[in-house]
Short mmCIF file of C-alpha atoms in Angstrom, two decimals:
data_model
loop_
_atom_site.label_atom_id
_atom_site.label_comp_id
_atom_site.label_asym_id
_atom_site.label_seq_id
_atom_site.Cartn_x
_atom_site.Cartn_y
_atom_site.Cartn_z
CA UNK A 1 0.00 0.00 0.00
CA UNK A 2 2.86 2.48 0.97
CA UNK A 3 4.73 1.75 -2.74
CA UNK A 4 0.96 2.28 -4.51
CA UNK A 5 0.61 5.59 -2.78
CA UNK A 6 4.28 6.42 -3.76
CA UNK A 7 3.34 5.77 -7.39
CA UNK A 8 0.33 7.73 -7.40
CA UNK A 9 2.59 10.97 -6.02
CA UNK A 10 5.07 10.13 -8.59
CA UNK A 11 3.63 13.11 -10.42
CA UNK A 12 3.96 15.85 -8.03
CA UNK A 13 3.04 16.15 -4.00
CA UNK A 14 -0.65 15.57 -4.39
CA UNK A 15 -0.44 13.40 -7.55
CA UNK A 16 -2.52 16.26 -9.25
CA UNK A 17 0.23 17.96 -11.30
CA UNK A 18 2.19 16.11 -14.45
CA UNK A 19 5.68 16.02 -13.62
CA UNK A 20 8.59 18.24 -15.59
CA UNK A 21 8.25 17.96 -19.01
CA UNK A 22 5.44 15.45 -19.52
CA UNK A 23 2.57 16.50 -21.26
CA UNK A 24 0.19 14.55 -19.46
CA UNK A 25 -1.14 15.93 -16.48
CA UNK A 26 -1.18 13.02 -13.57
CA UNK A 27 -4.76 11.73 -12.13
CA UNK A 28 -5.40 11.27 -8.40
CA UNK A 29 -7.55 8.80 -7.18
CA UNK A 30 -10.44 9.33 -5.28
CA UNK A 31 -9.76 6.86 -2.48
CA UNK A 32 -5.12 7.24 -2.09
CA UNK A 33 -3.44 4.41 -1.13
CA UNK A 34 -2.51 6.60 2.18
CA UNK A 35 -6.20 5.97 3.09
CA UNK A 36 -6.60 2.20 2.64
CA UNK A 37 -3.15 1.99 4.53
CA UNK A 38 -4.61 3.61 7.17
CA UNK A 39 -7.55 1.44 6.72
CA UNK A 40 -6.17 -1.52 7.03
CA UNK A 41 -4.17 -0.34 10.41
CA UNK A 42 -7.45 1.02 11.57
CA UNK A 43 -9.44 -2.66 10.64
CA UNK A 44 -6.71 -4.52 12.58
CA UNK A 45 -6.81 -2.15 15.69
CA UNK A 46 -10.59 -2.86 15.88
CA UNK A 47 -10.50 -6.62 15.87
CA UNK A 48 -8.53 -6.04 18.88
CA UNK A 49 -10.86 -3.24 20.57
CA UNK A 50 -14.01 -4.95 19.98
CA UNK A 51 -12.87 -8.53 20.92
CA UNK A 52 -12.61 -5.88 24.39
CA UNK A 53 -15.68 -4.21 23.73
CA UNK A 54 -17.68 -7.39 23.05
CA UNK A 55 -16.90 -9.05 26.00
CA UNK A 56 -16.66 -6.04 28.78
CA UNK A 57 -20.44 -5.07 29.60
CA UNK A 58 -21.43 -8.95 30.52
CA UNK A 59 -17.40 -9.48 31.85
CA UNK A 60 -17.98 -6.04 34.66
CA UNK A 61 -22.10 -6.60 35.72
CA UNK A 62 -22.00 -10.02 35.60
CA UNK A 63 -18.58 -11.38 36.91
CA UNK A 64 -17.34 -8.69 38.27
CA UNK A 65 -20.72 -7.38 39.50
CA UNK A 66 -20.66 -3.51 39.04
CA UNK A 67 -24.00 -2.43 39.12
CA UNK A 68 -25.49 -0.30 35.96
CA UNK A 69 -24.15 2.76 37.26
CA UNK A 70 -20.75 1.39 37.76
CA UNK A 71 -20.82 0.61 34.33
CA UNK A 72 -21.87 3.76 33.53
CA UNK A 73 -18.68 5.36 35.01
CA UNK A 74 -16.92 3.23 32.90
CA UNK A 75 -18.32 3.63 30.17
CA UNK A 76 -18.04 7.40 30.35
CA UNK A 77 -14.34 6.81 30.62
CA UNK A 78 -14.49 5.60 27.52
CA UNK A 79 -15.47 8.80 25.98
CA UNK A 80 -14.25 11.70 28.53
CA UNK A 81 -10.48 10.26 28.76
CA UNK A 82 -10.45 9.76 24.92
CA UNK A 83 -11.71 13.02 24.44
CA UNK A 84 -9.56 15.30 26.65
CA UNK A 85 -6.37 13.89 25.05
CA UNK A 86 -7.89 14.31 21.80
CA UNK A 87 -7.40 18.27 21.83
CA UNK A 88 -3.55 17.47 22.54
CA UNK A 89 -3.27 15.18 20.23
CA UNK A 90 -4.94 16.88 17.28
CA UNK A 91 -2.22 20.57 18.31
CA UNK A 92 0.33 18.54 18.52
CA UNK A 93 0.00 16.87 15.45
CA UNK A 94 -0.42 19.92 13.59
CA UNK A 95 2.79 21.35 11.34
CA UNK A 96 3.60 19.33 9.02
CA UNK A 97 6.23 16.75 8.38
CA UNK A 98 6.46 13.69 10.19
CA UNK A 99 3.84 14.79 13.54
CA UNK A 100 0.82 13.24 11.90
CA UNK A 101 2.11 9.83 11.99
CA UNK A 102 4.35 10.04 15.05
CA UNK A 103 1.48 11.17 17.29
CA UNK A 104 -0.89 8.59 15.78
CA UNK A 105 1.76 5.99 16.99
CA UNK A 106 1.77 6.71 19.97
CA UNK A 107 -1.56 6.69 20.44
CA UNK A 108 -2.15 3.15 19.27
CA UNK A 109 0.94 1.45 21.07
CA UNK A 110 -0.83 2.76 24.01
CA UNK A 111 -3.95 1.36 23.23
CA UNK A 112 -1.55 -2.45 22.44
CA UNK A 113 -0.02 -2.00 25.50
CA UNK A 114 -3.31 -1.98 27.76
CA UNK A 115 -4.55 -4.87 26.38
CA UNK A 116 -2.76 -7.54 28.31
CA UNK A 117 -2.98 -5.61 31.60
CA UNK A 118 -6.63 -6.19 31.99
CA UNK A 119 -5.72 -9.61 32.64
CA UNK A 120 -4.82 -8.99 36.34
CA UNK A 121 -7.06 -6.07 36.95
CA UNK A 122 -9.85 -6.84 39.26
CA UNK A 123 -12.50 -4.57 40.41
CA UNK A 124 -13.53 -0.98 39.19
CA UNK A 125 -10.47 1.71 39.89
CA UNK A 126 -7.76 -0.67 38.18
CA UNK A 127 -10.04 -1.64 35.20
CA UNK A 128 -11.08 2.30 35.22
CA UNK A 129 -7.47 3.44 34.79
CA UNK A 130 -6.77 0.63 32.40
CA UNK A 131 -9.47 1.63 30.27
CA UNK A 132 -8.73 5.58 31.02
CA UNK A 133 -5.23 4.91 29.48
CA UNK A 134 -6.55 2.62 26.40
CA UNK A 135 -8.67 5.88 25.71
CA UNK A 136 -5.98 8.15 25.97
CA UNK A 137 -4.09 6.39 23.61
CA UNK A 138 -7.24 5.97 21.08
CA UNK A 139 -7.96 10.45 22.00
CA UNK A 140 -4.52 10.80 20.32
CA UNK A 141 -4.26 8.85 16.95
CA UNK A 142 -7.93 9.96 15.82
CA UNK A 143 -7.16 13.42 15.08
CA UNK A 144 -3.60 12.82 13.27
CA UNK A 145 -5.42 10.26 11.46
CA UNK A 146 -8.52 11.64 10.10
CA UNK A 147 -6.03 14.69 9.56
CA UNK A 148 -3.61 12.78 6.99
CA UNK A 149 -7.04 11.45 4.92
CA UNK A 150 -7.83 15.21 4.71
CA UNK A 151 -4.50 15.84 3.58
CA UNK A 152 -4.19 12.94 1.35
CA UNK A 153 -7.89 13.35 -0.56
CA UNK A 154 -9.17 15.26 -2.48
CA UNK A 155 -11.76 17.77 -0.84
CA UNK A 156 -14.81 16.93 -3.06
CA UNK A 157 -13.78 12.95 -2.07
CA UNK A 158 -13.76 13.36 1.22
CA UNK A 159 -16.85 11.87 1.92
CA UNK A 160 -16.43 8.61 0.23
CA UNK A 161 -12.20 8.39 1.33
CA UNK A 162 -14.00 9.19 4.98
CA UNK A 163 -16.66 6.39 3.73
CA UNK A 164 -14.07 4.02 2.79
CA UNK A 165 -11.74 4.26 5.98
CA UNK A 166 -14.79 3.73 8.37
CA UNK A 167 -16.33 0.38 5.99
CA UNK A 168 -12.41 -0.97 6.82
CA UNK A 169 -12.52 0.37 10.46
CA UNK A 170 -16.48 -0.94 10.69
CA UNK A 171 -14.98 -4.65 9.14
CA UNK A 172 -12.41 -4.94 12.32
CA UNK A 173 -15.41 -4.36 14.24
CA UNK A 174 -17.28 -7.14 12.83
CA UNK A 175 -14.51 -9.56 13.07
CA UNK A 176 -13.85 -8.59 16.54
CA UNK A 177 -17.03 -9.52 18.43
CA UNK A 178 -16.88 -12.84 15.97
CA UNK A 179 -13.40 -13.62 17.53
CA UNK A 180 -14.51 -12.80 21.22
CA UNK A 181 -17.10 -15.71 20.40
CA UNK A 182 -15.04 -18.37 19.39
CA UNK A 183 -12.63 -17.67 21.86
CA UNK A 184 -15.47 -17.79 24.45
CA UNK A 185 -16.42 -20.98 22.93
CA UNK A 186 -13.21 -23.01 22.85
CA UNK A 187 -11.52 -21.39 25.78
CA UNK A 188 -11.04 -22.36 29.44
CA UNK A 189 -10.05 -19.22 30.77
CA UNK A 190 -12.36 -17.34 28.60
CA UNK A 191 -12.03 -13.94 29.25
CA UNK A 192 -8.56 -13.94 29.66
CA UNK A 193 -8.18 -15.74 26.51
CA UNK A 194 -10.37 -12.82 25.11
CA UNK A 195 -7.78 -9.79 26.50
CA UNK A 196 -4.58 -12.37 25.52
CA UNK A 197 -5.77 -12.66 21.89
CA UNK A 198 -6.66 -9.06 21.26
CA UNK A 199 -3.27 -7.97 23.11
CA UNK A 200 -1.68 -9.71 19.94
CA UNK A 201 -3.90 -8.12 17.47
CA UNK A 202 -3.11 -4.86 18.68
CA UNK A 203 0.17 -5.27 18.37
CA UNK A 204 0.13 -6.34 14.54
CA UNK A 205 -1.56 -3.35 14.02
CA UNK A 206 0.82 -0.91 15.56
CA UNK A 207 3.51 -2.91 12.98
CA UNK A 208 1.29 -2.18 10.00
CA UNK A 209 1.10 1.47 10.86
CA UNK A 210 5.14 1.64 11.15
CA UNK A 211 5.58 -0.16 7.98
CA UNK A 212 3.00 0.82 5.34
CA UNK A 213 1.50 4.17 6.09
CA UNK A 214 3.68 7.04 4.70
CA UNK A 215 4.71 9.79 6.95
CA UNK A 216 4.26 12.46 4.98
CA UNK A 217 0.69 11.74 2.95
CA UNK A 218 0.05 13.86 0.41
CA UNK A 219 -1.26 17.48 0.34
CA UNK A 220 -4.59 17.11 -2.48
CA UNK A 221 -4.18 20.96 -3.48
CA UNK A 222 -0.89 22.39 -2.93
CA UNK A 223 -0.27 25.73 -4.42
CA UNK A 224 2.00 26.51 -7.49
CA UNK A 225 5.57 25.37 -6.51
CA UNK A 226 7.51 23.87 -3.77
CA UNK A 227 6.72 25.70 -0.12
CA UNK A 228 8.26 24.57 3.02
CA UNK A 229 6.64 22.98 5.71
CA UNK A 230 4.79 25.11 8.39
CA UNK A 231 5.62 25.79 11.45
CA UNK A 232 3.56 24.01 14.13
CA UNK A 233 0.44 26.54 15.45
CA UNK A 234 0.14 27.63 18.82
CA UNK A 235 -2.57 26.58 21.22
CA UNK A 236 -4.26 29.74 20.95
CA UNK A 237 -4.49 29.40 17.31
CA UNK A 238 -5.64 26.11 17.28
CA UNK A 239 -8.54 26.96 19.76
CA UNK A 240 -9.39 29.97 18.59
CA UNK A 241 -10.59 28.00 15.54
CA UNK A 242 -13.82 27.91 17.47
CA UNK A 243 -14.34 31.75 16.03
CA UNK A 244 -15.00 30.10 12.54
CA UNK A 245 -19.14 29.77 12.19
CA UNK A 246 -18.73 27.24 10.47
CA UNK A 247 -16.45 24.78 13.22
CA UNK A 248 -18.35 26.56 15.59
CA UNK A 249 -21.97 25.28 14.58
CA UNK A 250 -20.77 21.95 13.28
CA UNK A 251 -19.33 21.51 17.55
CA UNK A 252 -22.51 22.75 19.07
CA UNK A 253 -24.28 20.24 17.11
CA UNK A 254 -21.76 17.52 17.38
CA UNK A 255 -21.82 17.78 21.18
CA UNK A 256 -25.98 18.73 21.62
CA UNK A 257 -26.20 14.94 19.91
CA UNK A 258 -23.93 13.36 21.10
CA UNK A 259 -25.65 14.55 24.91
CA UNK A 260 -28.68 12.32 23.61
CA UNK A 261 -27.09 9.68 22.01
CA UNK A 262 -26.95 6.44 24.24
CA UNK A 263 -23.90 3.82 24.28
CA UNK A 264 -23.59 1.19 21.84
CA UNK A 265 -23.10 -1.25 25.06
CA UNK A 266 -25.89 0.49 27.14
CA UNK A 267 -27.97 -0.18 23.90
CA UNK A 268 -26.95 -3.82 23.45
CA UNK A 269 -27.88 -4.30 27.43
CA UNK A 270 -31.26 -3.29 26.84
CA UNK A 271 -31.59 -5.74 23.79
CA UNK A 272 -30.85 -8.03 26.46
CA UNK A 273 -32.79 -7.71 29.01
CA UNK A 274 -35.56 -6.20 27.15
CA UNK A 275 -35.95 -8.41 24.05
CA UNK A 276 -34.82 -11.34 25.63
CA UNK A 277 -31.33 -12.09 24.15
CA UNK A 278 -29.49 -14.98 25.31
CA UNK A 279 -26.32 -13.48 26.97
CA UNK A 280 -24.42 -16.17 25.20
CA UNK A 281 -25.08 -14.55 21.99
CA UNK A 282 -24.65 -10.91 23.78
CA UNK A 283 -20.73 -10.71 22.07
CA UNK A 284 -22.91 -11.16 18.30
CA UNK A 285 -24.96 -8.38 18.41
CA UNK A 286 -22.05 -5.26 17.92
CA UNK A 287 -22.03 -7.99 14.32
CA UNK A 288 -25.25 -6.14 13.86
CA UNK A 289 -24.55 -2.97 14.19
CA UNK A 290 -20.95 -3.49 12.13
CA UNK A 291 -22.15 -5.55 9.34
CA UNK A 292 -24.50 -2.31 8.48
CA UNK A 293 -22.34 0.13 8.90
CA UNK A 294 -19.60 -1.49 6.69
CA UNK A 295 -22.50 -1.62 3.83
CA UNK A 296 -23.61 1.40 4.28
CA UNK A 297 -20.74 3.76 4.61
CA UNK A 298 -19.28 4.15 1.16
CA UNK A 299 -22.74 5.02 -0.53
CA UNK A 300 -23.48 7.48 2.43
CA UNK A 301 -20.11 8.89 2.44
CA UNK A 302 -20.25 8.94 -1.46
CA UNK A 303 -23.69 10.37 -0.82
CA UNK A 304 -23.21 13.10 1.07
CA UNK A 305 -20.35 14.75 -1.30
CA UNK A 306 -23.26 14.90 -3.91
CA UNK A 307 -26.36 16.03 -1.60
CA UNK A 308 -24.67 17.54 1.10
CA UNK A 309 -22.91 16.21 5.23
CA UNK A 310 -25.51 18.53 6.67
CA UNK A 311 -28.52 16.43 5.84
CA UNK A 312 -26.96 12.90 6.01
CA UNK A 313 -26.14 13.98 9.18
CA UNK A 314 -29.12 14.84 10.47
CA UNK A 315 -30.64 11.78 8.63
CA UNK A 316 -28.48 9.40 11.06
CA UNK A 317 -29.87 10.59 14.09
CA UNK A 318 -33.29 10.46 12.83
CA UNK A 319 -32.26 6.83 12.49
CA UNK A 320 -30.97 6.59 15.93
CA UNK A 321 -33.78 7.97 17.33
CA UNK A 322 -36.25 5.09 15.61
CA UNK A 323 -34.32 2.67 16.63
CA UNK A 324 -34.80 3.78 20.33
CA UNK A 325 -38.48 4.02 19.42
CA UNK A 326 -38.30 0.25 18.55
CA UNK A 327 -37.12 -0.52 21.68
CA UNK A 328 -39.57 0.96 23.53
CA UNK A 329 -42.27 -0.70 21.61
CA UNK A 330 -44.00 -3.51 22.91
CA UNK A 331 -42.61 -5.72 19.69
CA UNK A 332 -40.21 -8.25 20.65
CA UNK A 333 -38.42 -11.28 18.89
CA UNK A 334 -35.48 -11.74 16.12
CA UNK A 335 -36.67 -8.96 13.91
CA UNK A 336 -37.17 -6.56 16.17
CA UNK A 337 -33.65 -6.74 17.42
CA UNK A 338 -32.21 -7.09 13.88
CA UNK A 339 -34.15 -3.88 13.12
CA UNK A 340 -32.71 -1.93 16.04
CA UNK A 341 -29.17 -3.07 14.99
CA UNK A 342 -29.39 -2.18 11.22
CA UNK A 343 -31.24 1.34 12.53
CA UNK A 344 -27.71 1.71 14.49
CA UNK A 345 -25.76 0.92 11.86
CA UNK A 346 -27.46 3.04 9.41
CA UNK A 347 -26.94 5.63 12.28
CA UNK A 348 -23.21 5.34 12.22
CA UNK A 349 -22.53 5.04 8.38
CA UNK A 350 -24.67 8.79 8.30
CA UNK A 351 -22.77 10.59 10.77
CA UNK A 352 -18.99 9.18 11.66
CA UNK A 353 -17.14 9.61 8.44
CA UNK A 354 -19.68 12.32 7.36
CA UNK A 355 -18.49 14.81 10.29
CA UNK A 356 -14.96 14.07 10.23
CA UNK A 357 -15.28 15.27 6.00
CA UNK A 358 -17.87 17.73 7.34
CA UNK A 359 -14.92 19.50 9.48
CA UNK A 360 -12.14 19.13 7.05
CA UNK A 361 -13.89 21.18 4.87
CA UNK A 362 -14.27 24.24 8.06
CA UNK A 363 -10.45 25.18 8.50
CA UNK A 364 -7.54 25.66 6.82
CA UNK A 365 -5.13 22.81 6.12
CA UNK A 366 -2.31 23.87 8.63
CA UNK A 367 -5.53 23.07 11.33
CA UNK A 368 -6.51 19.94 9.84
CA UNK A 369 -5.86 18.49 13.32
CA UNK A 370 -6.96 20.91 15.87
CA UNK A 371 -10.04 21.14 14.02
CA UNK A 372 -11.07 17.69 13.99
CA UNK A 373 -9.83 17.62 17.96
CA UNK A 374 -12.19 20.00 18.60
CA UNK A 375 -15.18 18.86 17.30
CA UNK A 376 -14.66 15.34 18.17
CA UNK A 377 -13.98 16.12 21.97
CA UNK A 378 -17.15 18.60 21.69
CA UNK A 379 -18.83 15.09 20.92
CA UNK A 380 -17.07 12.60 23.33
CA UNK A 381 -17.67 14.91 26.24
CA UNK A 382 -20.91 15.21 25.35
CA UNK A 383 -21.37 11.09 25.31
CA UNK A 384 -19.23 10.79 28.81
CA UNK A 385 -21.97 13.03 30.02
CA UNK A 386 -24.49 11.28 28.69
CA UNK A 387 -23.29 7.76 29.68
CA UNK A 388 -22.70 8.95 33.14
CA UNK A 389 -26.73 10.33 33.22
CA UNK A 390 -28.04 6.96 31.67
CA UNK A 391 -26.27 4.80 34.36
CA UNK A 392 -27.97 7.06 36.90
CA UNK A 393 -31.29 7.03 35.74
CA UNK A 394 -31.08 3.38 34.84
CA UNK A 395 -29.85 2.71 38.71
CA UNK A 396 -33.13 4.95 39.87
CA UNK A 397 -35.59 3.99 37.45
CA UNK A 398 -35.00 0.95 34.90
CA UNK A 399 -33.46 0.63 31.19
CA UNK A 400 -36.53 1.33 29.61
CA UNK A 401 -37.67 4.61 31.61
CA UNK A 402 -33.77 6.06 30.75
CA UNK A 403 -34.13 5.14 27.49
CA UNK A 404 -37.46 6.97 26.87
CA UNK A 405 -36.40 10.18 28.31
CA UNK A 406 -32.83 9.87 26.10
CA UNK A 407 -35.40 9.46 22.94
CA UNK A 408 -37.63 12.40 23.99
CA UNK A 409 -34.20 14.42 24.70
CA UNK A 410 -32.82 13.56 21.12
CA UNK A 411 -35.98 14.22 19.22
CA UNK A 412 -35.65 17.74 20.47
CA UNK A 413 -31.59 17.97 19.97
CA UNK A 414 -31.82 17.21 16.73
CA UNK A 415 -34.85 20.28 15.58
CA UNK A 416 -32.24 22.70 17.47
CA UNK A 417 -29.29 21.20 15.78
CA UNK A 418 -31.50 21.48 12.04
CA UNK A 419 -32.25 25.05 12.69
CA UNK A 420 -28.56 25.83 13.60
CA UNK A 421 -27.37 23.88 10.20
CA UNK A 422 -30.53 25.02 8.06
CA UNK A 423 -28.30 26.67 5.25
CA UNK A 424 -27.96 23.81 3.45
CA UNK A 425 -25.31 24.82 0.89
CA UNK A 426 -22.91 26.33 3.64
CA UNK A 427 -19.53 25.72 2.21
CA UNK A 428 -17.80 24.76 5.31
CA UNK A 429 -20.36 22.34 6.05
CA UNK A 430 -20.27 20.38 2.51
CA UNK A 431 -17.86 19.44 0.06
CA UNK A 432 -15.07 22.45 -0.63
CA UNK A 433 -11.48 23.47 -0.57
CA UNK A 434 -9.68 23.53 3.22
CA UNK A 435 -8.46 26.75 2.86
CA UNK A 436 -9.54 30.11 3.60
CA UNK A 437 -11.65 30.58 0.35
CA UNK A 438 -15.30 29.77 0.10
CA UNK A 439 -17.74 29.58 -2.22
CA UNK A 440 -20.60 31.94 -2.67
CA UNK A 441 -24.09 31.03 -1.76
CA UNK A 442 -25.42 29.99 -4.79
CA UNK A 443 -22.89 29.11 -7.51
CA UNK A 444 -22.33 26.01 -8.80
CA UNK A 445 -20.30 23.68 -7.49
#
């Protein structure tokens, strides 16, 4: 993958100028090999996390026997950890050169190197910090890496290179969950054969990274001639990206959602309990879920570059927020919970790539990073908070009274967040250059 993406820069640093003397100008591809590359690391990296993932709601309530709103803490860990380190690692990857990749790095050892130590921690404040340190490591590769697909596709491809990277990523989550099952099945030990497996997995994909993805990916519109490398930003620059409407509306919205927007493992619980799921098929349904999204987000991502991010965006939650309504119907059996799971799906392929292309398209290239830091923690805080109020309410109440009150809560989220994004052909909030420029309202794009 490295020597394809080499080739296709053979013509210039973006691959979109003919080199000296030819007479044929050179073609980029939609989807760089910089992107599958990553891809493929990213695929890998998820086996690993969602062998984890799979096995860790049943694993903490049931063996270790943390009660909803213990799991609720740890859940938000998940998300607020991740998130805080995200800002850092989205500044300091910013510059040019050889940060992107470095920073990424470091980020997913981290995440390899938790793995095995959840094999001898026992009870909630060692798996907590295990799990805080796992996110820390996945809040500092996110940023650098949706930052070098930015850099490496074109802007008007975004959405389907965005698309593509997420159908790999979305594949590693539907192997993991299938691996966490057969290890379940044929293991003594099992969980620890579960955390021993993925330890390995996570590993390989830390080697993939070092070997195949380039350090320097390609800029997809570089001005006339050679220019040297920026200088990193400061801090203050990269925050006061925040002043941009554009960045500005796209985090409000991000993090107003993501308030209402329930855990994938709280979510697979109440399957459980409330459809009557045997918990020895609990690790298959994230397959759901996975299998969906990996359909579904090329033609969304390749979707929204053609009808806009703003309303597939929007479209997503409105998918979220049926599949809650399912839920809390009083229809039960296999097709109800196949329903909710390709409703979540559906949910994910609409809005996860979509916003990362969404934001690349809001600030200049030198804050390809910061900028997707930003709005990404705006959206992981916003989901720590959220996890941390639905393992309350559940402890008060029940699953199903939570649930309701997170579906009435999202139904009115997402009118504020349509009025806030109602100009539909923003620029910054649909396919266009990085840079300062922007398109007027109205001409053709």
């Amino acid at each position: 993958m490295y020597l394809a993406d080499s080739r296709n820069n053979a013509t210039g640093p973006a691959g979109s100028a003919a080199a000296p003397g030819s007479t044929r100008p050179g073609r980029r591809p939609a989807v760089p090999g910089t992107v599958l590359a990553l891809g493929a690391v990213s695929l890998i990296t998820d086996v690993s996390a969602e062998m984890i993932t799979a096995v860790l709601p049943l694993y903490v309530v049931t063996a270790l026997g943390l009660s909803p709103l213990g799991f609720g803490l740890l859940d938000g860990i998940n998300n607020g950890v991740g998130a805080l380190v995200r800002l850092a690692g989205g500044h300091l990857a910013d510059g040019g050169g050889r940060r992107h990749k470095v920073v990424a790095g470091i980020g997913y050892g981290l995440s390899a190197v938790c793995k095995p130590l959840l094999l001898i921690a026992q009870g909630l404040p060692a798996i907590g910090a295990v799990l805080a340190v796992d996110r820390a490591g996945k809040g500092l590769r996110t940023a650098p890496r949706d930052a070098m697909i930015s850099l490496a596709t074109r802007p008007e491809h975004r959405g389907r290179a965005f698309g593509v990277h997420r159908a790999m990523d979305t594949a590693g989550a539907l192997f993991g969950p299938l691996a966490a099952f057969a290890v379940l099945r044929i293991a003594v030990d099992g969980y620890d054969a579960v955390f021993t497996v993925s330890a390995c997995v996570a590993a390989l994909g830390v080697l993939v990274l070092v070997l195949f993805v380039p350090a320097r990916p390609a800029v997809a519109a570089p001005a006339a001639g050679t220019a040297p490398a920026p200088a990193r930003p400061a801090l203050r620059d990269s925050l006061a990206l925040l002043r941009r409407p554009g960045l500005r509306r796209l985090t409000l919205c991000a993090a107003l959602l993501g308030l209402t927007t329930v855990s994938d493992a709280f979510l697979y619980l109440l399957l459980q309990r409330e459809l009557g799921v045997p918990a020895d098929l609990f690790p298959l349904l994230p397959l759901g879920t996975a299998a969906t999204f990996l359909l579904l987000a090329v033609p969304l991502g390749a979707l929204a570059d053609r009808a806009g991010r703003r309303r597939l965006f929007l479209a997503g939650h409105a998918a979220l927020l049926l599949a809650y309504g399912l839920v809390l119907s009083p229809l039960r059996g296999p097709a109800t919970v196949l329903a909710v799971l390709v409703l979540h799906g559906a949910f994910y392929a609409a809005t996860d790539g979509v916003l990362a292309a969404a934001t690349a398209g809001a600030v200049p290239e030198k804050h390809l990073g910061a900028g997707q830091a930003l709005v990404g923690t705006g959206q992981a805080l916003a989901r720590f908070v959220c996890s941390l109020a639905f393992g309350a309410a559940w402890s008060l109440w029940d699953g199903r009274a939570a649930l309701a009150v997170a579906a009435g809560a999202l139904a009115v989220a997402a009118l504020i967040a349509a009025r806030l994004l109602r100009t539909t052909d923003a620029p910054d909030l649909d396919p266009s250059p990085d840079d300062d420029r922007r398109t007027p309202q109205g001409a053709p794009r």
